[in-house]
XYZ file of C-alpha atoms in Angstrom:
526
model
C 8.863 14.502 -23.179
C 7.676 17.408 -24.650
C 5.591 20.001 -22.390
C 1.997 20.062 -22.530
C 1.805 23.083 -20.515
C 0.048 25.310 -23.001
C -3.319 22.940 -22.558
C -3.337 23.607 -19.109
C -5.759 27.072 -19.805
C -8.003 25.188 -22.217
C -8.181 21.884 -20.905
C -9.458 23.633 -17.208
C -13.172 25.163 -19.263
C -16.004 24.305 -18.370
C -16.885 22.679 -21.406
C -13.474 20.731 -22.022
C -14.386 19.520 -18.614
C -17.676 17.749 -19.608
C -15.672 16.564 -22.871
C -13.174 14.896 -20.672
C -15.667 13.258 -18.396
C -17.632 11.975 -21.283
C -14.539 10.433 -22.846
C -12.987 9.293 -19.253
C -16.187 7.352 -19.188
C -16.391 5.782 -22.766
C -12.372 4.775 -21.496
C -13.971 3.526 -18.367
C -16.239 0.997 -20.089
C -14.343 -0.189 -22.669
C -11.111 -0.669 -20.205
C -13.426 -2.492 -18.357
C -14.448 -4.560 -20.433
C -11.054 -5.622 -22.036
C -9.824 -6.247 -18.268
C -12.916 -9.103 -18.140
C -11.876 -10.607 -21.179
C -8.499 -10.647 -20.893
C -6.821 -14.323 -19.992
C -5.070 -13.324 -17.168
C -2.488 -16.100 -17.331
C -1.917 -15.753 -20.831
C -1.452 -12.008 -20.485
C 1.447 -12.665 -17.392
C 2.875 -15.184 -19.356
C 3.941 -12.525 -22.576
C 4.570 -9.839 -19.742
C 7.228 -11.920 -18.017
C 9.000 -13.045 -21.530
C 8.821 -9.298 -22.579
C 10.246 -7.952 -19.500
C 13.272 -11.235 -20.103
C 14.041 -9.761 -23.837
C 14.305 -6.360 -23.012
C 17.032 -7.010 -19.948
C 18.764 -9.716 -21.849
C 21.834 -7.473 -22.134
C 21.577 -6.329 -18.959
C 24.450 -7.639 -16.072
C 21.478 -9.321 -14.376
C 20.303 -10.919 -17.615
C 23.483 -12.144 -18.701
C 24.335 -13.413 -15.259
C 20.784 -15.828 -15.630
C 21.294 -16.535 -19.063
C 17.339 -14.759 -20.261
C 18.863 -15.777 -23.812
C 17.616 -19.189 -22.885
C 14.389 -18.446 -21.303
C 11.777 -19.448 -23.181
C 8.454 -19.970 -20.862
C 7.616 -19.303 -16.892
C 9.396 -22.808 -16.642
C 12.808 -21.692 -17.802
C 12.630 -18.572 -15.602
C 11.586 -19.918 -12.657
C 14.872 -22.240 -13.183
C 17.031 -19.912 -13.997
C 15.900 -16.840 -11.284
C 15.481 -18.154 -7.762
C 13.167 -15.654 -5.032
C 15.182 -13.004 -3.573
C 14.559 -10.065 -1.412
C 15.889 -6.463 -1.144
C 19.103 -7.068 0.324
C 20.013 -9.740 -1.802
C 19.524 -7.300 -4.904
C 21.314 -4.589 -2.959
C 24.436 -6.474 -2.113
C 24.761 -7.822 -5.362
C 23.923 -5.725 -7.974
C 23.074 -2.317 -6.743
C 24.873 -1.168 -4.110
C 28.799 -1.100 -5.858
C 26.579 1.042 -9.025
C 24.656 3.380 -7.049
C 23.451 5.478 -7.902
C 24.453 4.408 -11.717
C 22.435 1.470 -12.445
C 22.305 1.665 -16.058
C 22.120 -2.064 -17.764
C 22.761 -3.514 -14.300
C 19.279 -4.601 -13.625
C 17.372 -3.028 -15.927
C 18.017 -1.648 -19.500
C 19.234 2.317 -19.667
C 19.353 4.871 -17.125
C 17.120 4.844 -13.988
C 15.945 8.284 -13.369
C 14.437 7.796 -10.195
C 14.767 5.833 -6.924
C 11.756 5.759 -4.511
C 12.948 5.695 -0.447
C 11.515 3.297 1.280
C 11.929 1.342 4.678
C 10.284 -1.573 6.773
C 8.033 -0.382 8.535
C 9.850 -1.101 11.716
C 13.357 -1.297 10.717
C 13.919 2.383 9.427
C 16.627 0.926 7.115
C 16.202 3.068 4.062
C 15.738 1.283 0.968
C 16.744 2.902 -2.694
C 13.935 1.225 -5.202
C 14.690 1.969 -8.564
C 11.665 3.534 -10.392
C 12.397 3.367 -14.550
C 10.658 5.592 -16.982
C 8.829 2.221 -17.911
C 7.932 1.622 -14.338
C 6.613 5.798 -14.415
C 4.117 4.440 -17.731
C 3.109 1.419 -15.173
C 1.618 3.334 -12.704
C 0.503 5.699 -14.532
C -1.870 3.213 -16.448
C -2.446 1.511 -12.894
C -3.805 4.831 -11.924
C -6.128 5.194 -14.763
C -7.494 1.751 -14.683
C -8.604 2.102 -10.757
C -10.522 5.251 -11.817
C -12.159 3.831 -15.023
C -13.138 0.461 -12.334
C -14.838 3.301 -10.524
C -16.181 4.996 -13.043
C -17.669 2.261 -14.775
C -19.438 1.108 -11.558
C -20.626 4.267 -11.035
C -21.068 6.226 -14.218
C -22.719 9.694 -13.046
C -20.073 10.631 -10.137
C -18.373 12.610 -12.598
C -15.001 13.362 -11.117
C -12.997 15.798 -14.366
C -15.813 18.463 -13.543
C -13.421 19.524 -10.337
C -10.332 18.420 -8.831
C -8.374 15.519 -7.487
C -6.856 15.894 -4.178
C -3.516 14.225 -4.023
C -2.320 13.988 -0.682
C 1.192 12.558 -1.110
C 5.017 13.228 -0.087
C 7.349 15.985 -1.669
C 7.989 16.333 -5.103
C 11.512 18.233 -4.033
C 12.948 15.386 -4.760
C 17.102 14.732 -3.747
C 19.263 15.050 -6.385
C 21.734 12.056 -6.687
C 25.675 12.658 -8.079
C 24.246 10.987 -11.674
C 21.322 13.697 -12.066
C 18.765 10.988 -11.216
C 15.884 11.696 -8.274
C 15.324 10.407 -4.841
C 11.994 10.260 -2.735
C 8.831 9.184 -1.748
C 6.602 7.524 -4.720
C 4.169 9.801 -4.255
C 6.136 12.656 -4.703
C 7.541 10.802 -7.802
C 4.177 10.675 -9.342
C 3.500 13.980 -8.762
C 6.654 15.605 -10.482
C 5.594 13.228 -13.130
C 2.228 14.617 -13.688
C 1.451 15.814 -17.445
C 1.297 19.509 -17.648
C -2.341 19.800 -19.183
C -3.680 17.676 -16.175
C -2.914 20.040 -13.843
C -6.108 21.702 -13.770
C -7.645 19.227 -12.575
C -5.753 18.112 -9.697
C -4.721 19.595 -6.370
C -2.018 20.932 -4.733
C -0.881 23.228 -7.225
C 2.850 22.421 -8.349
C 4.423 25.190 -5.727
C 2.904 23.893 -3.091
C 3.547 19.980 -3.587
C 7.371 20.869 -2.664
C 6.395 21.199 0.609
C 8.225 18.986 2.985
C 7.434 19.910 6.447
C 4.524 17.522 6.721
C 2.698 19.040 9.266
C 2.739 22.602 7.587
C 2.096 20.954 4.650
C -1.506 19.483 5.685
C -2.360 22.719 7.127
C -1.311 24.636 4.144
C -2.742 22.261 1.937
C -6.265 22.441 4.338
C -6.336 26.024 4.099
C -5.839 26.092 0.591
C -8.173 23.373 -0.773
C -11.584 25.104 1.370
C -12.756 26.708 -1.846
C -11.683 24.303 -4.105
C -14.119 21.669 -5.840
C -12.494 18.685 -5.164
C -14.544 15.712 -6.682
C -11.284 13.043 -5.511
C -8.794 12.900 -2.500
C -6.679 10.290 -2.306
C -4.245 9.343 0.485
C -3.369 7.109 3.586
C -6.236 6.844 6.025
C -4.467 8.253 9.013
C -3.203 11.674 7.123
C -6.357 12.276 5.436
C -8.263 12.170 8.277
C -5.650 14.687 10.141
C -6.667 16.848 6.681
C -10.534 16.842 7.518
C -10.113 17.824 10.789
C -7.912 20.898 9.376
C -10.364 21.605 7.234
C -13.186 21.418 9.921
C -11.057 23.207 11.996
C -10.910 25.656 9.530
C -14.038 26.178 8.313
C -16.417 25.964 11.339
C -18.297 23.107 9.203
C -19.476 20.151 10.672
C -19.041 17.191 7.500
C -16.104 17.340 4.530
C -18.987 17.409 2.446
C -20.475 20.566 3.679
C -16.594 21.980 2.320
C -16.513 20.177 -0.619
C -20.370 19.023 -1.897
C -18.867 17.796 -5.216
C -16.609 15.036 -3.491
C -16.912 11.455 -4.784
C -14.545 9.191 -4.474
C -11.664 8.189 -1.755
C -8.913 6.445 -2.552
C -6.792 5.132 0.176
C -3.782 2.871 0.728
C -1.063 1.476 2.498
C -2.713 0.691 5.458
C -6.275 -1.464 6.694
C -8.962 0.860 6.368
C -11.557 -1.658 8.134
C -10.214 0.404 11.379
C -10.975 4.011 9.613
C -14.344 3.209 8.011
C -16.690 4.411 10.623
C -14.833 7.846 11.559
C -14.546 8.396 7.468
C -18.255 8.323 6.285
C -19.265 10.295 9.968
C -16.129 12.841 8.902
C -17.478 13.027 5.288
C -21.260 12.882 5.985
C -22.291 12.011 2.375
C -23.857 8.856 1.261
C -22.279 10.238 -2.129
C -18.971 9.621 -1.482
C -17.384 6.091 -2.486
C -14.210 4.510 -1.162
C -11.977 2.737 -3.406
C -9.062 0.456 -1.745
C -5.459 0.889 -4.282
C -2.458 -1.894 -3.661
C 1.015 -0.189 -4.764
C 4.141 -0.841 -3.234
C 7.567 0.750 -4.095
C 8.523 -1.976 -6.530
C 5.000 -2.013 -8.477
C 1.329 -1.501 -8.355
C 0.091 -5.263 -7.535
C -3.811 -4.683 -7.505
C -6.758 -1.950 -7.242
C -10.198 -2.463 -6.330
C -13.085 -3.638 -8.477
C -16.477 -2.208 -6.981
C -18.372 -4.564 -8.491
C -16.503 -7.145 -6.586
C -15.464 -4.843 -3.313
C -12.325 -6.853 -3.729
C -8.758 -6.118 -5.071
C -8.389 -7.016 -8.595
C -4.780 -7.739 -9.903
C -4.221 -5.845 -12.875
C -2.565 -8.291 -14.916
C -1.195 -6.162 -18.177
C 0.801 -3.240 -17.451
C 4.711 -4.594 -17.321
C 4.477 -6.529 -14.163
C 5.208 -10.075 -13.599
C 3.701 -11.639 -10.611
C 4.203 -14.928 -8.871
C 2.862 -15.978 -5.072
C 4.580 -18.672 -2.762
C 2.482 -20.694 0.343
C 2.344 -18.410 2.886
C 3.378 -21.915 5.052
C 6.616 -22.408 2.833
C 7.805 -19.031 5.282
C 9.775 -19.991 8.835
C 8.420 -17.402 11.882
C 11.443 -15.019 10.938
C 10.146 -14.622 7.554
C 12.491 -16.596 5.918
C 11.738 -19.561 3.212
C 12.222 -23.244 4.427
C 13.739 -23.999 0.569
C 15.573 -22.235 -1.733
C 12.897 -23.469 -4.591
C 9.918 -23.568 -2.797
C 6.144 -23.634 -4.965
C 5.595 -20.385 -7.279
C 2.023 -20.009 -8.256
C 1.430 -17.465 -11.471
C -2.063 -16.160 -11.882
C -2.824 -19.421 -13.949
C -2.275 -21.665 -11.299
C -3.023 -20.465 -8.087
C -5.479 -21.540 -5.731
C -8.503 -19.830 -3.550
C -8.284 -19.423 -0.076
C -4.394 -19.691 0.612
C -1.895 -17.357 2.504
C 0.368 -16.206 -0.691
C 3.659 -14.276 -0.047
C 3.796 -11.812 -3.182
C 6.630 -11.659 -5.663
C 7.248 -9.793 -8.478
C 9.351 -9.238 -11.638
C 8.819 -5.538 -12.825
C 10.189 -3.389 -15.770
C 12.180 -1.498 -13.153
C 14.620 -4.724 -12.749
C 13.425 -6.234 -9.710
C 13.352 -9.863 -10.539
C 11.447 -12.654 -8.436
C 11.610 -9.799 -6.097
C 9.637 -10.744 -2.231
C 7.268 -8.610 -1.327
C 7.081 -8.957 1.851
C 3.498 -8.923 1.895
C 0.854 -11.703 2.195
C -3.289 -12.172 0.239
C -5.240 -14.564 -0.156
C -7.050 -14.850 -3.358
C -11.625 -15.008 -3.176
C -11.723 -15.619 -6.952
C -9.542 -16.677 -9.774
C -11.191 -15.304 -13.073
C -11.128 -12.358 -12.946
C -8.229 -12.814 -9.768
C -9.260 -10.966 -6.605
C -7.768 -11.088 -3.722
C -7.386 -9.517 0.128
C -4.536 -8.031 1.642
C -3.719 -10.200 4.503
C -0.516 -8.829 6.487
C 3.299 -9.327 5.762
C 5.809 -12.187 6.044
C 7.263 -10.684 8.727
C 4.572 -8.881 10.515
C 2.726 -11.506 12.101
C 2.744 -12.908 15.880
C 3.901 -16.007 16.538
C 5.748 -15.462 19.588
C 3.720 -18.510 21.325
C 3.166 -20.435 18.353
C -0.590 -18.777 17.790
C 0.256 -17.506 14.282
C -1.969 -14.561 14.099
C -1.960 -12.478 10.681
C -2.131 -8.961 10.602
C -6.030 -9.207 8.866
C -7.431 -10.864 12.079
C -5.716 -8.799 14.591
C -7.369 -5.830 12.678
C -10.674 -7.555 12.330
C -10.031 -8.330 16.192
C -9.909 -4.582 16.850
C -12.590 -3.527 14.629
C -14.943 -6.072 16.199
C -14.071 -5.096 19.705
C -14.432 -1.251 19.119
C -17.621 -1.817 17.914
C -19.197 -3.552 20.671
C -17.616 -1.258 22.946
C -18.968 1.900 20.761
C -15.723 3.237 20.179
C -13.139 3.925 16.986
C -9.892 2.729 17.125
C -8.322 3.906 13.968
C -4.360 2.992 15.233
C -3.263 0.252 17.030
C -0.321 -1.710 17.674
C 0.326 -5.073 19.285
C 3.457 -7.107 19.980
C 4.232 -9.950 22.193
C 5.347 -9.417 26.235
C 7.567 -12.262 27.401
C 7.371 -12.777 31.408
C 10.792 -12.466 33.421
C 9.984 -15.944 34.089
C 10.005 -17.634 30.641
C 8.098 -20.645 32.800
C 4.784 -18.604 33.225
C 2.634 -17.291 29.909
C 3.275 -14.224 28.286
C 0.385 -11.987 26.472
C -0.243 -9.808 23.778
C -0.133 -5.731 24.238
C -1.863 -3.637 22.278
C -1.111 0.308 22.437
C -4.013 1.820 20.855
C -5.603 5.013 20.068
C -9.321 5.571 20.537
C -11.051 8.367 18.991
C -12.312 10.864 20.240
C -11.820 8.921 23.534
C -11.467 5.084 25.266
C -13.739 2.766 26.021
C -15.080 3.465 30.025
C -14.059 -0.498 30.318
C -10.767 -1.065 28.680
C -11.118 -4.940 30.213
C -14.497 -5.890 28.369
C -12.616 -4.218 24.850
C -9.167 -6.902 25.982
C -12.524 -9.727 26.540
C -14.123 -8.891 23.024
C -10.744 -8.538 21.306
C -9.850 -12.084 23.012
C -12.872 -14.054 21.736
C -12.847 -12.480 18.441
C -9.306 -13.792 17.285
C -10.489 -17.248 19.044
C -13.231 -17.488 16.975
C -10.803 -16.357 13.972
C -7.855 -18.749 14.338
C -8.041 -21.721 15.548
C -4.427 -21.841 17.088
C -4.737 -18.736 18.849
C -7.183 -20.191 20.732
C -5.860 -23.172 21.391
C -2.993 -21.112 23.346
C -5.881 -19.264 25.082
C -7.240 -22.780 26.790
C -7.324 -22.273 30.396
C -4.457 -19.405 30.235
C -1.684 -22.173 29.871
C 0.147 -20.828 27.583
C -1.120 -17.015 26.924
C -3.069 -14.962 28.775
C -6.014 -12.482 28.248
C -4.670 -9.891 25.926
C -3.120 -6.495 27.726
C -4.949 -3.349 26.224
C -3.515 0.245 26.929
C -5.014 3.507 25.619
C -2.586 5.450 23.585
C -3.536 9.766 23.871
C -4.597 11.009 20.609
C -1.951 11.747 18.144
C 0.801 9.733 20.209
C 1.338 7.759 17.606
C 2.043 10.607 15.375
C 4.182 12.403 18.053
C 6.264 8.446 18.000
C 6.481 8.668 14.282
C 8.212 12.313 13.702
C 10.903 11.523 16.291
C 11.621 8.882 14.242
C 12.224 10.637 11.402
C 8.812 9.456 9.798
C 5.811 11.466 9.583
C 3.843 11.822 6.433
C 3.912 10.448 2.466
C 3.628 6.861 2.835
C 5.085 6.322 6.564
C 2.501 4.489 8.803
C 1.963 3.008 12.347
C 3.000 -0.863 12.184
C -0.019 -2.572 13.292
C 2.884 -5.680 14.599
C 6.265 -5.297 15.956
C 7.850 -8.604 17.263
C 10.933 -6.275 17.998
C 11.169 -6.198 21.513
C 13.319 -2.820 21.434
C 11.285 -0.984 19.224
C 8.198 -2.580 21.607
C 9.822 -1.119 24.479
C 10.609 2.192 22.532
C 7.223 3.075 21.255
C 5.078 1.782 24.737
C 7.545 4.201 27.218
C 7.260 6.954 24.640
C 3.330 6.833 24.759
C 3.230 6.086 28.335
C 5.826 9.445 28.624
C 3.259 11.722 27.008
């Protein structure tokens, strides 16, 4: 692609920045408006037969025989639901870090790191230069959603904060990239753009993470950041940097111009309260984004306050009944239901899968929604396949328990932004076990930790009716075990693991017993 570097100094005036607000808005409306007309099912349908052409001469296309695909019917025949490691053993791992035509069609330039959140296996997710124009147009449609619902927070007239991984990426033997997404998207950034974003392209090769928030704090005090964007937990280690810094009491005494939030990648139910008294503006909006390694999957509508699957930008979706899933994560059939956005149905568990112009095909998630509305589709992110308790057959998602702990800090007037729970088996496998949760409180604990386990308790009762079924008369689980984590010991856990910063995050549920033990005699060591 050519360089656009030479618009940088014009595009950063004062009066090309009006210009570009005025037109980001005319985009905003009219994007809008072609998102509520489109046929969402009709739309997925063409994406999925596109993506099948294009990768017909691929290894993987060949292989399925997309020659003979013809309809969602055909493909959903032809391409059974597999995960990561089924991909990796059989068509990536002998080619990397040369997958050309293996999945995809032509050379991959990029692969984005990524791991479960509690294995810390390392997984190489190949990001196309298609897959590069996908998010790209994912990212511009969550900010004309915004824009349209709120047409005077103009947001070109200063900066957007971009609080992401490294963009000094790891060179692999073919010349392609390796890193974190974010970092992708930032070496991808168009040259005349960068006026009006933050960090400057020096400093986003930072890779000491927590240099770089300090560096980046210190930097970004006189700036006039209109947008930040980030993961809860590391943007609100940024404002207090930047209070830190500055003697000032709110973010928006720093930056008055500030607008919107985006954030990702974790519940921010648990982060609401200590954002708006951080910020201190009613000004400032918060907009929730979906992306994941393999694709963008959905951005909020504020219209709605839901997330809205955007349905035309080279992605193929399909959801399976959450209940078609065994405890371990695994599916009961090896052809079980697969809803597209045409069919699915309101107020059921999906897993998510997706086909994407990267060459992940019928590709699980791991994570689980559950759609409010169908036309246009919105939907909630409700946990993952795998990160759910069910160690005594109360089959809690990951939604409730945070609800749970909202609810509970709340009534005890505390926050409690991080948390953790797993299951605690007794040494006699005859008596109950319990839940543990390992949480932080901010700025300190409740003064009655056991009224916090008692609100926690009848909150998931009154949210799942199996849970508290098990909680009858203690028979077969007792009152849920709280424990007060210090501040930042959650942090401390994640950088001796190798994980701090980008898009690394707490796991809000381990049923690892190891890694349970790990994490609760670290924080108990500090």
């Amino acid at each position: 692609m050519p360089s656009t570097a030479f618009l940088a100094p014009l595009a950063g005036s004062k009066l090309v920045r009006r210009a570009a607000d005025a037109v980001l808005l005319r985009y905003a409306h009219r994007r809008t408006a072609a998102l509520d007309r489109m046929d969402a099912g009709q739309v997925q349908h063409d994406t999925l037969l596109s993506l099948v052409r294009r990768a017909r001469n691929t290894k993987f296309g060949r292989d399925h025989e997309f020659s003979r695909i013809s309809s969602v019917a055909d493909y959903q025949a032809r391409v059974p639901i597999r995960d990561y490691e089924w991909m990796w053993n059989n068509y990536w791992q002998s080619a990397y870090p040369r997958l050309d035509d293996i999945t995809w069609p032509g050379k991959i330039p990029y692969y984005a790191l990524s791991s479960g959140t509690t294995s810390g296996a390392t997984k190489y997710i190949p990001v196309s230069k298609e897959m590069v124009a996908s998010n790209k147009k994912a990212a511009f449609t969550t900010t004309a959603l915004f824009r349209h619902a709120n047409p005077s927070a103009k947001l070109f007239t200063g900066k957007f904060f971009f609080l992401g991984g490294s963009t000094d990426l790891r060179r692999q033997p073919d010349g392609s990239l390796a890193g974190d997404l974010s970092g992708i998207a930032g070496r991808e950034l168009l040259e005349f753009l960068r006026p009006y974003t933050f960090p400057p392209a020096d400093a986003m090769l930072l890779t000491d993470w927590k240099d770089k928030v300090r560096r980046f704090a210190e930097m970004s005090v006189n700036e006039p950041i209109t947008a930040l964007s980030g993961i809860p937990a590391w943007m609100m280690v940024l404002f207090d940097r930047l209070r830190e810094i500055t003697g000032k009491s709110t973010v928006a005494d720093i930056w008055p111009d500030l607008r919107l939030v985006v954030h990702g990648g974790t519940s921010f139910g648990p982060f609401r309260d200590l954002f708006k008294e951080a910020i201190g503006s009613d000004a400032v909006k918060y907009c929730e984004v979906y992306p994941c390694s393999e694709g963008f999957i959905a951005t909020e509508d504020p219209r709605y306050h839901l997330l809205r699957v955007v349905p035309d930008h080279d992605v193929f979706f399909e959801f399976v009944p959450f209940e078609e899933f065994s405890d371990d994560g695994k599916l009961h059939k090896t052809h079980p239901p697969r809803h597209t956005l045409a069919k699915l149905e309101t107020g059921v568990q999906y897993a998510v899968i997706i086909t994407s112009c990267a060459g992940v095909w019928s590709y699980l998630v791991g994570d689980t929604v559950c759609f409010e509305k169908r036309n246009p589709p919105l939907l909630r992110f409700t946990g993952r396949t795998k990160f759910f308790l069910s160690a005594f057959g109360e089959h809690l998602i990951a939604e409730e328990v945070d609800t749970a702990v909202t609810h509970a800090a709340h009534i005890c007037g505390v926050n409690a932004p991080e948390h953790h729970v797993g299951p605690v088996f007794p040494a006699d496998r005859s008596k109950p076990g319990h839940h543990l949760y390992l949480i932080e409180f901010v700025p300190r604990p409740p003064k009655d930790l056991g009224l916090f386990s008692r609100e926690l308790d009848a909150e998931l009762s009154r949210l799942n009716e199996d849970y508290v079924a098990h909680r009858i008369g203690d028979l077969a689980m007792l009152l849920p075990e709280v424990k007060a984590v210090k501040p930042g010991g959650f942090a401390k856990w994640m950088e001796q693991r190798g994980k701090l910063g980008g898009q690394n995050k707490v796991p809000r549920v381990i049923n690892d017993p190891a890694l349970l033990a790990d994490l609760q005699a670290f924080v108990a060591g500090r």
